[in-house]
Amino acid sequence: MKMGIPIATMATMTNKTAPAEAPLDCTLCPRLVAYRVENQQDEPGWFNAPVPSFGDENARLLVVGLAPGRTGANKTGRPFTGDWAGDLLYSTLAEFGFTDGEYGAHADDGLKLNGAMITNAVRCVPPENKPVGKEINACRPFLVSRLAELKSVKALVTLGKISHDSTLRALGLKVSAHPFGHDVHYEIESPFDGAPLHIISSYHCSRYNTNTGRLTEAMFHDVFRRAKSLL
Ligand code: URA
C-alpha cells in the first residue's frame, strides 16, 4: 500500500524538538521517573535510566520495540538485552545477517548490529510493562529525531500495536489509514527526505505472544525476511 505525505507535514517533521536519545535524567514522565527512582533504590547496580537505541548509525533497518523490561533492558542498558523478547529478536537478526558477534544477554557481550538499529517507542521502563498514552506521546519526539537521524533507513519493523501507532505518528501519518497487523506492509514517503520508506508491523516478540503461540519463530522470520527483501 503506497501513501504520500503532505508537504506541510514534511516541514513540521523536519523541525526537530528533541535529541534522538533521551537524557539519562529525563523528567518528562512523573510516573516513570518515580519508578526509576524506586528501581535505583532497590537495584543500585542496574542501568535504571532511559535506554538508548543500539546499533548501526548507517542502519537500513530500524526495529521499534515498546519499552525496556525491568529486569532486561532496564538492567543491562541495551534494548531487549536480558529480556525474554530479546532471545527471539537477536536470534532473528542473526539469522538475517544483521549481527556481528554473539548475543550474550548482557551489554558487554561484544555484539554489534550490522545495517540495523533497535530503538523503543518509550525509552524508560514502565510499571507492569505498560506505558500510558501520555508517556508514549511524551517520548515520541525522541523517536522522531531517531528516525530523522538515520539517513540510510529504508525499512522499519514495528513490534506490537503501541510501537506501530507511535511510529506512524512520529512520521506524521494517520494510524487509521495504516492499521496494525502481523506482517502488514506499508510503503510511504519519508517525511524527512521524501525517499520510499517501508513499514512492516509485527506482533511483539513478548513472552506472552510466544508462549501462547500467537507469534511463532516462523511468523517472526517472515517479517524480517520481508524487511530484508525491501532494503
Ligand atoms: N525490551 C525492550 O527493550 N523493548 C521491548 O519492547 C521489550 C523488551
PDB file of C-alpha atoms and ligand atoms in Angstrom:
ATOM      1  CA  MET A   1       0.000   0.000   0.000  1.00  0.00           C
ATOM      2  CA  LYS A   2       1.617   3.311  -1.046  1.00  0.00           C
ATOM      3  CA  MET A   3       0.838   6.563   0.786  1.00  0.00           C
ATOM      4  CA  GLY A   4       2.063  10.117   0.306  1.00  0.00           C
ATOM      5  CA  ILE A   5       2.795  12.687   2.974  1.00  0.00           C
ATOM      6  CA  PRO A   6       1.551  16.292   2.694  1.00  0.00           C
ATOM      7  CA  ILE A   7       4.314  18.854   2.207  1.00  0.00           C
ATOM      8  CA  ALA A   8       3.174  20.708   5.329  1.00  0.00           C
ATOM      9  CA  THR A   9       3.803  17.593   7.363  1.00  0.00           C
ATOM     10  CA  MET A  10       7.279  17.224   5.881  1.00  0.00           C
ATOM     11  CA  ALA A  11       8.134  20.744   7.019  1.00  0.00           C
ATOM     12  CA  THR A  12       6.833  20.076  10.519  1.00  0.00           C
ATOM     13  CA  MET A  13       8.614  16.754  10.840  1.00  0.00           C
ATOM     14  CA  THR A  14      11.996  18.145   9.970  1.00  0.00           C
ATOM     15  CA  ASN A  15      11.814  20.665  12.846  1.00  0.00           C
ATOM     16  CA  LYS A  16      13.472  18.521  15.441  1.00  0.00           C
ATOM     17  CA  THR A  17      12.473  19.243  19.012  1.00  0.00           C
ATOM     18  CA  ALA A  18      14.468  16.628  20.891  1.00  0.00           C
ATOM     19  CA  PRO A  19      17.701  14.672  20.636  1.00  0.00           C
ATOM     20  CA  ALA A  20      17.463  11.117  19.262  1.00  0.00           C
ATOM     21  CA  GLU A  21      18.270   9.731  22.698  1.00  0.00           C
ATOM     22  CA  ALA A  22      16.552  10.747  25.915  1.00  0.00           C
ATOM     23  CA  PRO A  23      18.823  12.282  28.557  1.00  0.00           C
ATOM     24  CA  LEU A  24      19.615   9.770  31.300  1.00  0.00           C
ATOM     25  CA  ASP A  25      17.946  12.100  33.820  1.00  0.00           C
ATOM     26  CA  CYS A  26      14.868  12.758  31.667  1.00  0.00           C
ATOM     27  CA  THR A  27      11.991  14.155  33.750  1.00  0.00           C
ATOM     28  CA  LEU A  28       9.174  14.226  31.185  1.00  0.00           C
ATOM     29  CA  CYS A  29       7.028  11.485  32.776  1.00  0.00           C
ATOM     30  CA  PRO A  30       6.469  11.750  36.553  1.00  0.00           C
ATOM     31  CA  ARG A  31       5.223   8.163  36.912  1.00  0.00           C
ATOM     32  CA  LEU A  32       8.221   6.747  35.043  1.00  0.00           C
ATOM     33  CA  VAL A  33      10.644   8.947  36.990  1.00  0.00           C
ATOM     34  CA  ALA A  34       9.127   7.713  40.283  1.00  0.00           C
ATOM     35  CA  TYR A  35       9.523   4.114  39.076  1.00  0.00           C
ATOM     36  CA  ARG A  36      13.108   4.810  38.027  1.00  0.00           C
ATOM     37  CA  VAL A  37      13.931   6.223  41.482  1.00  0.00           C
ATOM     38  CA  GLU A  38      12.324   3.189  43.110  1.00  0.00           C
ATOM     39  CA  ASN A  39      14.406   0.863  40.915  1.00  0.00           C
ATOM     40  CA  GLN A  40      17.580   2.872  41.603  1.00  0.00           C
ATOM     41  CA  GLN A  41      16.987   2.428  45.330  1.00  0.00           C
ATOM     42  CA  ASP A  42      16.153  -1.266  45.068  1.00  0.00           C
ATOM     43  CA  GLU A  43      18.788  -2.189  42.478  1.00  0.00           C
ATOM     44  CA  PRO A  44      21.602   0.406  42.505  1.00  0.00           C
ATOM     45  CA  GLY A  45      23.785  -1.774  40.247  1.00  0.00           C
ATOM     46  CA  TRP A  46      21.307  -1.695  37.357  1.00  0.00           C
ATOM     47  CA  PHE A  47      21.229   0.809  34.486  1.00  0.00           C
ATOM     48  CA  ASN A  48      17.862   2.321  35.622  1.00  0.00           C
ATOM     49  CA  ALA A  49      17.641   5.160  33.084  1.00  0.00           C
ATOM     50  CA  PRO A  50      16.177   5.796  29.606  1.00  0.00           C
ATOM     51  CA  VAL A  51      17.697   3.040  27.461  1.00  0.00           C
ATOM     52  CA  PRO A  52      19.445   4.402  24.356  1.00  0.00           C
ATOM     53  CA  SER A  53      18.944   2.886  20.912  1.00  0.00           C
ATOM     54  CA  PHE A  54      21.505   0.252  19.933  1.00  0.00           C
ATOM     55  CA  GLY A  55      23.044  -0.479  16.581  1.00  0.00           C
ATOM     56  CA  ASP A  56      24.433   0.896  13.380  1.00  0.00           C
ATOM     57  CA  GLU A  57      24.117   4.646  12.690  1.00  0.00           C
ATOM     58  CA  ASN A  58      24.048   3.689   8.984  1.00  0.00           C
ATOM     59  CA  ALA A  59      21.173   1.269   9.591  1.00  0.00           C
ATOM     60  CA  ARG A  60      18.897   0.438   6.667  1.00  0.00           C
ATOM     61  CA  LEU A  61      16.572  -1.385   9.068  1.00  0.00           C
ATOM     62  CA  LEU A  62      15.162   0.108  12.264  1.00  0.00           C
ATOM     63  CA  VAL A  63      13.325  -2.154  14.715  1.00  0.00           C
ATOM     64  CA  VAL A  64      10.967  -0.247  17.009  1.00  0.00           C
ATOM     65  CA  GLY A  65      10.131  -2.011  20.263  1.00  0.00           C
ATOM     66  CA  LEU A  66       7.782  -0.945  23.015  1.00  0.00           C
ATOM     67  CA  ALA A  67       9.759  -0.162  26.165  1.00  0.00           C
ATOM     68  CA  PRO A  68      12.551  -1.674  28.271  1.00  0.00           C
ATOM     69  CA  GLY A  69      11.678  -4.611  30.516  1.00  0.00           C
ATOM     70  CA  ARG A  70      12.507  -4.037  34.189  1.00  0.00           C
ATOM     71  CA  THR A  71      14.950  -6.916  34.604  1.00  0.00           C
ATOM     72  CA  GLY A  72      16.162  -6.846  30.998  1.00  0.00           C
ATOM     73  CA  ALA A  73      16.932  -3.670  29.085  1.00  0.00           C
ATOM     74  CA  ASN A  74      16.404  -1.525  32.186  1.00  0.00           C
ATOM     75  CA  LYS A  75      19.012  -3.614  33.977  1.00  0.00           C
ATOM     76  CA  THR A  76      21.535  -4.023  31.168  1.00  0.00           C
ATOM     77  CA  GLY A  77      21.108  -0.619  29.449  1.00  0.00           C
ATOM     78  CA  ARG A  78      20.648  -2.088  25.956  1.00  0.00           C
ATOM     79  CA  PRO A  79      17.285  -2.583  24.194  1.00  0.00           C
ATOM     80  CA  PHE A  80      15.858  -6.119  24.516  1.00  0.00           C
ATOM     81  CA  THR A  81      19.062  -7.283  26.198  1.00  0.00           C
ATOM     82  CA  GLY A  82      18.347  -9.699  29.021  1.00  0.00           C
ATOM     83  CA  ASP A  83      14.615  -9.541  28.230  1.00  0.00           C
ATOM     84  CA  TRP A  84      12.720 -12.677  27.199  1.00  0.00           C
ATOM     85  CA  ALA A  85      11.808 -10.915  23.958  1.00  0.00           C
ATOM     86  CA  GLY A  86      15.490 -10.353  23.187  1.00  0.00           C
ATOM     87  CA  ASP A  87      16.217 -14.051  22.696  1.00  0.00           C
ATOM     88  CA  LEU A  88      13.957 -14.231  19.649  1.00  0.00           C
ATOM     89  CA  LEU A  89      14.752 -10.735  18.378  1.00  0.00           C
ATOM     90  CA  TYR A  90      18.537 -11.134  18.467  1.00  0.00           C
ATOM     91  CA  SER A  91      18.476 -14.678  17.050  1.00  0.00           C
ATOM     92  CA  THR A  92      16.271 -13.424  14.219  1.00  0.00           C
ATOM     93  CA  LEU A  93      18.586 -10.501  13.496  1.00  0.00           C
ATOM     94  CA  ALA A  94      21.460 -13.006  13.390  1.00  0.00           C
ATOM     95  CA  GLU A  95      19.508 -15.314  11.072  1.00  0.00           C
ATOM     96  CA  PHE A  96      19.077 -12.476   8.560  1.00  0.00           C
ATOM     97  CA  GLY A  97      22.665 -11.278   8.737  1.00  0.00           C
ATOM     98  CA  PHE A  98      22.228  -8.152  10.857  1.00  0.00           C
ATOM     99  CA  THR A  99      24.638  -9.117  13.656  1.00  0.00           C
ATOM    100  CA  ASP A 100      28.382  -9.376  14.147  1.00  0.00           C
ATOM    101  CA  GLY A 101      29.258 -11.476  17.186  1.00  0.00           C
ATOM    102  CA  GLU A 102      27.186 -13.475  19.630  1.00  0.00           C
ATOM    103  CA  TYR A 103      24.280 -12.207  21.685  1.00  0.00           C
ATOM    104  CA  GLY A 104      25.108 -12.903  25.324  1.00  0.00           C
ATOM    105  CA  ALA A 105      22.153 -11.183  27.057  1.00  0.00           C
ATOM    106  CA  HIS A 106      24.397  -8.511  28.570  1.00  0.00           C
ATOM    107  CA  ALA A 107      25.562  -5.177  27.217  1.00  0.00           C
ATOM    108  CA  ASP A 108      29.275  -6.067  27.138  1.00  0.00           C
ATOM    109  CA  ASP A 109      28.878  -9.267  25.087  1.00  0.00           C
ATOM    110  CA  GLY A 110      30.651  -7.531  22.172  1.00  0.00           C
ATOM    111  CA  LEU A 111      27.639  -7.898  19.868  1.00  0.00           C
ATOM    112  CA  LYS A 112      27.403  -5.349  17.050  1.00  0.00           C
ATOM    113  CA  LEU A 113      24.498  -4.751  14.718  1.00  0.00           C
ATOM    114  CA  ASN A 114      25.310  -4.555  11.067  1.00  0.00           C
ATOM    115  CA  GLY A 115      22.884  -2.436   8.987  1.00  0.00           C
ATOM    116  CA  ALA A 116      20.272  -2.430  11.736  1.00  0.00           C
ATOM    117  CA  MET A 117      19.332  -0.495  14.840  1.00  0.00           C
ATOM    118  CA  ILE A 118      16.914  -1.236  17.668  1.00  0.00           C
ATOM    119  CA  THR A 119      15.050   1.503  19.496  1.00  0.00           C
ATOM    120  CA  ASN A 120      11.984   1.693  21.738  1.00  0.00           C
ATOM    121  CA  ALA A 121       8.854   3.830  21.431  1.00  0.00           C
ATOM    122  CA  VAL A 122       9.179   4.524  25.161  1.00  0.00           C
ATOM    123  CA  ARG A 123      12.716   4.724  26.493  1.00  0.00           C
ATOM    124  CA  CYS A 124      12.042   4.236  30.224  1.00  0.00           C
ATOM    125  CA  VAL A 125      10.805   1.050  31.857  1.00  0.00           C
ATOM    126  CA  PRO A 126       7.098   1.392  32.669  1.00  0.00           C
ATOM    127  CA  PRO A 127       5.428  -0.343  35.632  1.00  0.00           C
ATOM    128  CA  GLU A 128       3.988  -3.694  34.519  1.00  0.00           C
ATOM    129  CA  ASN A 129       5.403  -3.130  31.016  1.00  0.00           C
ATOM    130  CA  LYS A 130       2.501  -0.767  30.277  1.00  0.00           C
ATOM    131  CA  PRO A 131       3.255   2.802  29.300  1.00  0.00           C
ATOM    132  CA  VAL A 132       0.204   5.086  29.302  1.00  0.00           C
ATOM    133  CA  GLY A 133      -0.790   7.322  26.386  1.00  0.00           C
ATOM    134  CA  LYS A 134       0.721  10.467  27.928  1.00  0.00           C
ATOM    135  CA  GLU A 135       4.079   8.707  28.304  1.00  0.00           C
ATOM    136  CA  ILE A 136       4.045   7.345  24.757  1.00  0.00           C
ATOM    137  CA  ASN A 137       3.305  10.846  23.483  1.00  0.00           C
ATOM    138  CA  ALA A 138       5.935  12.486  25.691  1.00  0.00           C
ATOM    139  CA  CYS A 139       8.616  10.088  24.435  1.00  0.00           C
ATOM    140  CA  ARG A 140       7.709  10.421  20.750  1.00  0.00           C
ATOM    141  CA  PRO A 141       9.962  13.428  19.997  1.00  0.00           C
ATOM    142  CA  PHE A 142      12.963  11.181  20.683  1.00  0.00           C
ATOM    143  CA  LEU A 143      11.611   8.672  18.173  1.00  0.00           C
ATOM    144  CA  VAL A 144      11.044  11.427  15.605  1.00  0.00           C
ATOM    145  CA  SER A 145      14.657  12.516  15.961  1.00  0.00           C
ATOM    146  CA  ARG A 146      15.904   8.923  15.922  1.00  0.00           C
ATOM    147  CA  LEU A 147      14.114   8.398  12.612  1.00  0.00           C
ATOM    148  CA  ALA A 148      15.337  11.720  11.227  1.00  0.00           C
ATOM    149  CA  GLU A 149      18.965  10.935  12.061  1.00  0.00           C
ATOM    150  CA  LEU A 150      19.022   7.544  10.330  1.00  0.00           C
ATOM    151  CA  LYS A 151      19.830   8.831   6.860  1.00  0.00           C
ATOM    152  CA  SER A 152      20.092   5.361   5.284  1.00  0.00           C
ATOM    153  CA  VAL A 153      16.986   3.809   6.794  1.00  0.00           C
ATOM    154  CA  LYS A 154      14.751   2.027   4.287  1.00  0.00           C
ATOM    155  CA  ALA A 155      12.547  -0.233   6.426  1.00  0.00           C
ATOM    156  CA  LEU A 156      11.007  -0.119   9.858  1.00  0.00           C
ATOM    157  CA  VAL A 157       9.773  -3.173  11.746  1.00  0.00           C
ATOM    158  CA  THR A 158       7.321  -2.135  14.431  1.00  0.00           C
ATOM    159  CA  LEU A 159       6.835  -4.619  17.266  1.00  0.00           C
ATOM    160  CA  GLY A 160       3.282  -4.510  18.615  1.00  0.00           C
ATOM    161  CA  LYS A 161       0.462  -2.039  18.146  1.00  0.00           C
ATOM    162  CA  ILE A 162       1.738   0.619  20.561  1.00  0.00           C
ATOM    163  CA  SER A 163       5.061   0.788  18.798  1.00  0.00           C
ATOM    164  CA  HIS A 164       3.380   0.716  15.389  1.00  0.00           C
ATOM    165  CA  ASP A 165       0.965   3.534  16.208  1.00  0.00           C
ATOM    166  CA  SER A 166       3.651   5.685  17.808  1.00  0.00           C
ATOM    167  CA  THR A 167       5.940   5.198  14.801  1.00  0.00           C
ATOM    168  CA  LEU A 168       3.166   6.251  12.421  1.00  0.00           C
ATOM    169  CA  ARG A 169       2.509   9.354  14.489  1.00  0.00           C
ATOM    170  CA  ALA A 170       6.240  10.082  14.595  1.00  0.00           C
ATOM    171  CA  LEU A 171       6.167  10.020  10.782  1.00  0.00           C
ATOM    172  CA  GLY A 172       3.145  12.347  10.669  1.00  0.00           C
ATOM    173  CA  LEU A 173       0.859   9.573   9.384  1.00  0.00           C
ATOM    174  CA  LYS A 174      -2.681   8.686  10.341  1.00  0.00           C
ATOM    175  CA  VAL A 175      -2.962   5.481  12.341  1.00  0.00           C
ATOM    176  CA  SER A 176      -6.450   4.830  10.942  1.00  0.00           C
ATOM    177  CA  ALA A 177      -5.044   4.747   7.408  1.00  0.00           C
ATOM    178  CA  HIS A 178      -2.276   2.284   8.364  1.00  0.00           C
ATOM    179  CA  PRO A 179      -3.817  -0.239  10.757  1.00  0.00           C
ATOM    180  CA  PHE A 180      -1.576  -2.566  12.722  1.00  0.00           C
ATOM    181  CA  GLY A 181      -1.492  -6.249  11.727  1.00  0.00           C
ATOM    182  CA  HIS A 182       1.035  -9.027  11.754  1.00  0.00           C
ATOM    183  CA  ASP A 183       3.332  -8.903   8.703  1.00  0.00           C
ATOM    184  CA  VAL A 184       1.385  -5.993   7.224  1.00  0.00           C
ATOM    185  CA  HIS A 185       3.466  -3.804   4.925  1.00  0.00           C
ATOM    186  CA  TYR A 186       3.047  -0.115   4.022  1.00  0.00           C
ATOM    187  CA  GLU A 187       5.218   1.885   1.683  1.00  0.00           C
ATOM    188  CA  ILE A 188       5.283   5.585   2.466  1.00  0.00           C
ATOM    189  CA  GLU A 189       7.406   8.598   1.585  1.00  0.00           C
ATOM    190  CA  SER A 190       9.824   9.547   4.306  1.00  0.00           C
ATOM    191  CA  PRO A 191       8.756  12.891   5.810  1.00  0.00           C
ATOM    192  CA  PHE A 192      12.433  13.699   6.230  1.00  0.00           C
ATOM    193  CA  ASP A 193      13.753  13.291   2.696  1.00  0.00           C
ATOM    194  CA  GLY A 194      10.820  12.062   0.579  1.00  0.00           C
ATOM    195  CA  ALA A 195      12.504   8.698  -0.131  1.00  0.00           C
ATOM    196  CA  PRO A 196      10.443   5.476  -0.084  1.00  0.00           C
ATOM    197  CA  LEU A 197      10.189   4.020   3.400  1.00  0.00           C
ATOM    198  CA  HIS A 198       8.726   0.597   4.217  1.00  0.00           C
ATOM    199  CA  ILE A 199       6.898  -0.125   7.437  1.00  0.00           C
ATOM    200  CA  ILE A 200       6.217  -3.736   8.412  1.00  0.00           C
ATOM    201  CA  SER A 201       4.177  -4.307  11.536  1.00  0.00           C
ATOM    202  CA  SER A 202       4.635  -7.445  13.617  1.00  0.00           C
ATOM    203  CA  TYR A 203       3.232  -8.970  16.747  1.00  0.00           C
ATOM    204  CA  HIS A 204       5.603  -8.154  19.581  1.00  0.00           C
ATOM    205  CA  CYS A 205       8.043 -10.980  20.363  1.00  0.00           C
ATOM    206  CA  SER A 206       6.938 -10.881  24.021  1.00  0.00           C
ATOM    207  CA  ARG A 207       6.861 -13.849  26.362  1.00  0.00           C
ATOM    208  CA  TYR A 208       3.048 -13.786  26.280  1.00  0.00           C
ATOM    209  CA  ASN A 209       2.823 -13.815  22.478  1.00  0.00           C
ATOM    210  CA  THR A 210       5.422 -16.522  22.002  1.00  0.00           C
ATOM    211  CA  ASN A 211       4.167 -18.735  24.871  1.00  0.00           C
ATOM    212  CA  THR A 212       0.575 -18.586  23.636  1.00  0.00           C
ATOM    213  CA  GLY A 213       1.597 -19.323  20.048  1.00  0.00           C
ATOM    214  CA  ARG A 214       0.199 -16.016  18.793  1.00  0.00           C
ATOM    215  CA  LEU A 215       3.682 -15.412  17.403  1.00  0.00           C
ATOM    216  CA  THR A 216       5.879 -18.281  16.249  1.00  0.00           C
ATOM    217  CA  GLU A 217       9.510 -18.065  15.241  1.00  0.00           C
ATOM    218  CA  ALA A 218       8.468 -18.790  11.652  1.00  0.00           C
ATOM    219  CA  MET A 219       5.985 -15.881  11.690  1.00  0.00           C
ATOM    220  CA  PHE A 220       8.643 -13.554  13.092  1.00  0.00           C
ATOM    221  CA  HIS A 221      11.153 -14.702  10.492  1.00  0.00           C
ATOM    222  CA  ASP A 222       8.589 -13.944   7.761  1.00  0.00           C
ATOM    223  CA  VAL A 223       8.537 -10.309   8.893  1.00  0.00           C
ATOM    224  CA  PHE A 224      12.326  -9.957   8.795  1.00  0.00           C
ATOM    225  CA  ARG A 225      12.576 -11.849   5.507  1.00  0.00           C
ATOM    226  CA  ARG A 226      10.141  -9.352   4.036  1.00  0.00           C
ATOM    227  CA  ALA A 227      12.006  -6.398   5.566  1.00  0.00           C
ATOM    228  CA  LYS A 228      15.329  -7.657   4.230  1.00  0.00           C
ATOM    229  CA  SER A 229      13.886  -8.094   0.747  1.00  0.00           C
ATOM    230  CA  LEU A 230      12.852  -4.432   0.756  1.00  0.00           C
ATOM    231  CA  LEU A 231      16.244  -2.975   1.714  1.00  0.00           C
TER     232      LEU A 231
HETATM  233  N1  URA B   1      12.787  -4.940  25.809  1.00  0.00           N
HETATM  234  C1  URA B   1      12.855  -3.806  25.089  1.00  0.00           C
HETATM  235  O1  URA B   1      13.868  -3.109  25.107  1.00  0.00           O
HETATM  236  N2  URA B   1      11.791  -3.465  24.364  1.00  0.00           N
HETATM  237  C2  URA B   1      10.685  -4.179  24.291  1.00  0.00           C
HETATM  238  O2  URA B   1       9.756  -3.808  23.584  1.00  0.00           O
HETATM  239  C3  URA B   1      10.633  -5.371  25.048  1.00  0.00           C
HETATM  240  C4  URA B   1      11.695  -5.723  25.782  1.00  0.00           C
END
